[in-house]
Amino acid sequence: MSYNTMYFMLMWVRTALPLPLVFLLMIHGVSSAYMSVSYSPSHICALKDSTVIMRCSYTYPTGHQIKKVYWTKTKDKEDTEEFPNLSNDTEYSQRLQYLGDKQQNCTVRLSHVTLKDSHKYYFRFFTDKDKWVGVPGVTLTVTDEFDLQVESPERVTEGDSVRLTCKSSCTLTDRATFIWSRNSQPLTERRDRNNELLLQSVRREDAGRYSCAVHGHHHISPDVHLNVMYPPKSVSVSISPSGVIVEGDSVTLNCSSDSNPPALNFSWFKGGTFVGSGRIYSISKISSDDSGEYKCRSINEHGEKYSDAVTLNIMFHRGLGWHVWLGITVACVGLFIIIIIIITLYTIQKKRINCRSAAHDYENDDPRAGTYTALELKSRSPDLYDTLTTVHPRPAVLQSGSSEYENLHSKTPR
Ligand SMILES: *[C@@H]1O[C@H](CO)[C@@H](O)[C@H](O)[C@H]1NC(C)=O
Ligand SMILES: *[C@@H]1O[C@H](CO)[C@@H](O)[C@H](O)[C@H]1NC(C)=O
Ligand SMILES: *[C@@H]1O[C@H](CO)[C@@H](O)[C@H](O)[C@H]1NC(C)=O
Ligand SMILES: *[C@@H]1O[C@H](CO)[C@@H](O)[C@H](O)[C@H]1NC(C)=O
Ligand SMILES: *[C@@H]1O[C@H](CO)[C@@H](O)[C@H](O)[C@H]1NC(C)=O
């Protein structure tokens, strides 16, 4: 058994052996220019059903003559041979084609790879004097789909230069074209080299969910959220209640700002003087002292910003206090009482006059006087006039007797 074969055997029990011994053997294998096999690349990642070419070359001392060459793989349980000839294996025989020669080229092609083909493969050769197995071999990984992952810094600040990388479980060839998406919308405008997306000076609008894909393949990486931090912007103050503020009102000033992370530190200034902190500034009973220009300042860890000044215009009704209203009420009540007294006196006076006049009517025997009283009503009420004319079409009737007078008198309401 040669050193090379021994080394190969040791690879399987490496964990069980003292590490220095393994290294000693490895150094021996590498440093001796005796025989060697090299693979390029030494790791291959392939999609299921694709064709893989394992590039390989080998050297041996001059004077040796190549007798046998074949490719082998890590030993399976069912393999009887220590280094089975892959071309003998029914699993591979139809798909494996040796492209090399018997001098130095040991390239092989494996087509229609399956997930089960994920193994380490070795080139083995025999000279007339010795035999060799090309460790550490070439590693083939076959996947259903490229397992893509976006690598991105979790938090960035506006203005930063940000690099997003599309990572794959396999090392993809340089020819692969990457497609980037933000919030499921393909990013067409930015084309960056290879598998990187470079955001030169990141803006707020660049925040979102990023994913990547490889052109020609269906698989899309899971979304990765890019959080862009920025100092407060568009700081504004709203006044509640809106509209006219009257002295004595409760007034609330509300400071709102757009920032990431949200600002938690708010300060209020009245004409440049600090008056309070917190998002809301309340004045419970506004007075003339509170009128003026107010500003709010919003701070987060990335910066600060002041709002525009808002002016509190307060309407005053000075002198119209409770005592004034009491005075007005007293005056009104007094006036009312005076009016009542006047009406009462007037009514009493009128009643007295009426009584006196009625007594005078009955005392007077001349019917003409009664007629005068009755006719005088005509000018006051047209209805009454009609009644009078219907009942007494001729004024001469008045002279015919006192009974007629009685009749007329009864039609006249008192
Ligand atoms: C290949 O197969 C043949 C017959 O099927 C057998 O004789 C030979 O030993 C095998 N060689 C290897 C290296 O497995
Ligand atoms: C490996 O197997 C193939 C197919 O059976 C055969 O043609 C070839 O000669 C074998 N090589 C060696 C070294 O056994
Ligand atoms: C080995 O052979 C393959 C296939 O014929 C070829 O593509 C490759 O260039 C060769 N390598 C060297 C080093 O000659
Ligand atoms: C302050 O303004 C913000 C944004 O307009 C609003 O969401 C919030 O409810 C307001 N707070 C109060 C106490 O009015
Ligand atoms: C708010 O910011 C001011 C100015 O930087 C600082 O003095 C104050 O301590 C901060 N307040 C809070 C509650 O963080």
GROMACS .gro file of C-alpha atoms and ligand atoms in nm, residues 55 99 104-105 107, ligand 3:
model
   19
   55ARG     CA    1  -1.173   1.943  -1.502
   99LEU     CA    2  -1.280   1.321  -2.183
  104GLN     CA    3  -0.203   1.430  -1.812
  105ASN     CA    4  -0.567   1.519  -1.879
  107THR     CA    5  -1.132   1.556  -1.733
  417LIG     C1    6  -0.864   1.829  -2.098
  417LIG     O1    7  -0.964   1.783  -2.186
  417LIG     C2    8  -1.083   1.866  -2.189
  417LIG     C3    9  -1.183   1.794  -2.278
  417LIG     O2   10  -1.134   1.747  -2.393
  417LIG     C4   11  -1.045   2.003  -2.243
  417LIG     O3   12  -1.158   2.085  -2.247
  417LIG     C5   13  -0.942   2.065  -2.151
  417LIG     O4   14  -0.899   2.186  -2.204
  417LIG     C6   15  -0.821   1.970  -2.137
  417LIG     N1   16  -0.732   2.023  -2.036
  417LIG     C7   17  -0.601   2.043  -2.055
  417LIG     C8   18  -0.525   2.101  -1.940
  417LIG     O5   19  -0.547   2.016  -2.161
   0.00000   0.00000   0.00000
